[in-house]
Tab-separated table of C-alpha atoms in Angstrom:
chain	number	residue	atom	x	y	z
A	1	VAL	CA	1.728	41.620	12.256
A	2	PRO	CA	-0.189	38.771	13.903
A	3	LYS	CA	1.206	37.027	16.955
A	4	VAL	CA	1.307	33.223	16.914
A	5	ASP	CA	0.427	31.263	20.025
A	6	SER	CA	1.695	27.805	21.002
A	7	GLN	CA	-1.063	26.078	19.002
A	8	GLY	CA	-0.132	27.759	15.722
A	9	LEU	CA	-3.046	30.208	15.779
A	10	ALA	CA	-2.477	33.788	14.656
A	11	HIS	CA	-4.044	36.524	16.748
A	12	ARG	CA	-4.370	40.096	15.538
A	13	GLU	CA	-4.127	42.584	18.328
A	14	GLY	CA	-7.334	44.384	19.088
A	15	SER	CA	-9.451	42.720	16.402
A	16	GLY	CA	-10.245	39.453	18.160
A	17	GLU	CA	-9.641	37.552	14.921
A	18	VAL	CA	-8.016	34.149	15.060
A	19	ALA	CA	-6.645	32.408	11.979
A	20	CYS	CA	-4.672	29.248	11.369
A	21	LEU	CA	-1.311	29.718	9.752
A	22	PRO	CA	-0.190	27.302	7.064
A	23	PRO	CA	2.352	24.776	8.272
A	24	ALA	CA	5.998	25.481	7.668
A	25	PRO	CA	7.409	23.879	4.541
A	26	LEU	CA	8.856	20.436	5.193
A	27	THR	CA	11.557	20.452	2.563
A	28	ALA	CA	13.677	17.769	4.252
A	29	ASP	CA	10.714	15.398	4.533
A	30	LEU	CA	9.647	16.147	0.963
A	31	ALA	CA	13.122	15.346	-0.334
A	32	LYS	CA	13.110	12.077	1.631
A	33	ASP	CA	9.669	11.192	0.246
A	34	ARG	CA	10.834	11.882	-3.297
A	35	ARG	CA	13.879	9.639	-2.807
A	36	THR	CA	11.665	6.895	-1.393
A	37	LEU	CA	9.222	7.187	-4.296
A	38	LEU	CA	12.046	7.130	-6.819
A	39	THR	CA	13.649	4.105	-5.147
A	40	CYS	CA	10.361	2.175	-5.073
A	41	THR	CA	9.629	3.033	-8.699
A	42	LEU	CA	13.072	1.949	-9.847
A	43	LEU	CA	12.876	-1.315	-7.880
A	44	CYS	CA	9.488	-2.125	-9.382
A	45	LEU	CA	10.679	-1.369	-12.914
A	46	LEU	CA	13.834	-3.402	-12.379
A	47	PHE	CA	11.767	-6.298	-11.061
A	48	VAL	CA	9.356	-6.199	-14.036
A	49	PHE	CA	11.999	-5.833	-16.751
A	50	GLY	CA	14.428	-8.235	-15.068
A	51	GLY	CA	11.659	-10.788	-14.641
A	52	ALA	CA	10.705	-10.352	-18.270
A	53	ALA	CA	14.298	-11.090	-19.309
A	54	ILE	CA	14.237	-14.300	-17.271
A	55	PHE	CA	10.826	-15.373	-18.608
A	56	THR	CA	12.073	-14.697	-22.148
A	57	ARG	CA	14.790	-17.291	-21.659
A	58	VAL	CA	12.801	-19.846	-19.651
A	59	GLU	CA	9.569	-19.761	-21.673
A	60	LYS	CA	11.076	-18.746	-25.044
A	61	TRP	CA	8.715	-15.773	-25.233
A	62	ASP	CA	9.197	-12.521	-27.075
A	63	TYR	CA	10.482	-9.853	-24.646
A	64	LEU	CA	7.384	-7.663	-25.032
A	65	GLU	CA	5.140	-10.641	-24.324
A	66	ALA	CA	7.189	-11.410	-21.196
A	67	VAL	CA	6.873	-7.780	-20.006
A	68	TYR	CA	3.117	-7.984	-20.589
A	69	PHE	CA	2.946	-11.217	-18.583
A	70	CYS	CA	4.939	-9.713	-15.700
A	71	ILE	CA	2.768	-6.597	-15.518
A	72	VAL	CA	-0.469	-8.583	-15.710
A	73	MET	CA	0.765	-10.947	-13.014
A	74	LEU	CA	2.047	-8.273	-10.638
A	75	THR	CA	-1.097	-6.168	-10.941
A	76	THR	CA	-3.068	-9.369	-10.197
A	77	VAL	CA	-5.233	-8.946	-13.292
A	78	GLY	CA	-4.408	-12.429	-14.576
A	79	TYR	CA	-5.860	-12.577	-18.090
A	80	GLY	CA	-4.247	-15.977	-18.656
A	81	ASP	CA	-2.766	-15.168	-22.044
A	82	PRO	CA	0.206	-16.024	-21.963
A	83	SER	CA	0.815	-18.445	-19.155
A	84	PRO	CA	3.925	-20.492	-18.381
A	85	ALA	CA	4.030	-23.875	-20.096
A	86	THR	CA	7.218	-25.368	-18.628
A	87	LYS	CA	7.698	-26.618	-15.075
A	88	ALA	CA	10.559	-24.168	-14.596
A	89	GLY	CA	8.353	-21.306	-15.826
A	90	LYS	CA	5.536	-22.298	-13.492
A	91	ALA	CA	7.884	-22.481	-10.504
A	92	LEU	CA	9.471	-19.190	-11.480
A	93	SER	CA	6.082	-17.515	-11.811
A	94	CYS	CA	5.152	-18.638	-8.281
A	95	VAL	CA	8.287	-17.107	-6.808
A	96	PHE	CA	8.071	-14.055	-9.063
A	97	GLY	CA	4.436	-13.449	-8.151
A	98	PHE	CA	4.977	-13.939	-4.430
A	99	TRP	CA	7.880	-11.487	-4.235
A	100	GLY	CA	6.601	-9.122	-6.914
A	101	ILE	CA	3.094	-8.656	-5.540
A	102	GLY	CA	4.655	-7.955	-2.137
A	103	LEU	CA	7.041	-5.447	-3.699
A	104	ILE	CA	4.295	-3.672	-5.645
A	105	GLY	CA	2.041	-3.670	-2.581
A	106	SER	CA	4.689	-2.137	-0.367
A	107	ALA	CA	5.524	0.449	-3.018
A	108	VAL	CA	1.925	1.556	-3.218
């Protein structure tokens, strides 16, 4: 049985061999990371689908077209098809893009 020193190195008696041991499992940190990932994913999905519902009403778009617009905007691809035509839609897209790109960026 190898003895472990203060630096995490395993020494076998008499052989002179030194080996690094794998780190101990970090189950508490892994669970916290999973919760954080799940929370970020859910917030991003809620933002996209909630924004699409709002754009559907403001711009009179089909819901799928509004989802497409939200995803294209938040991923900063910006194809330009569709784009808001009303003043309310343009103002909403500015606010939506500002907050959404920040949200997506912090989630990544």
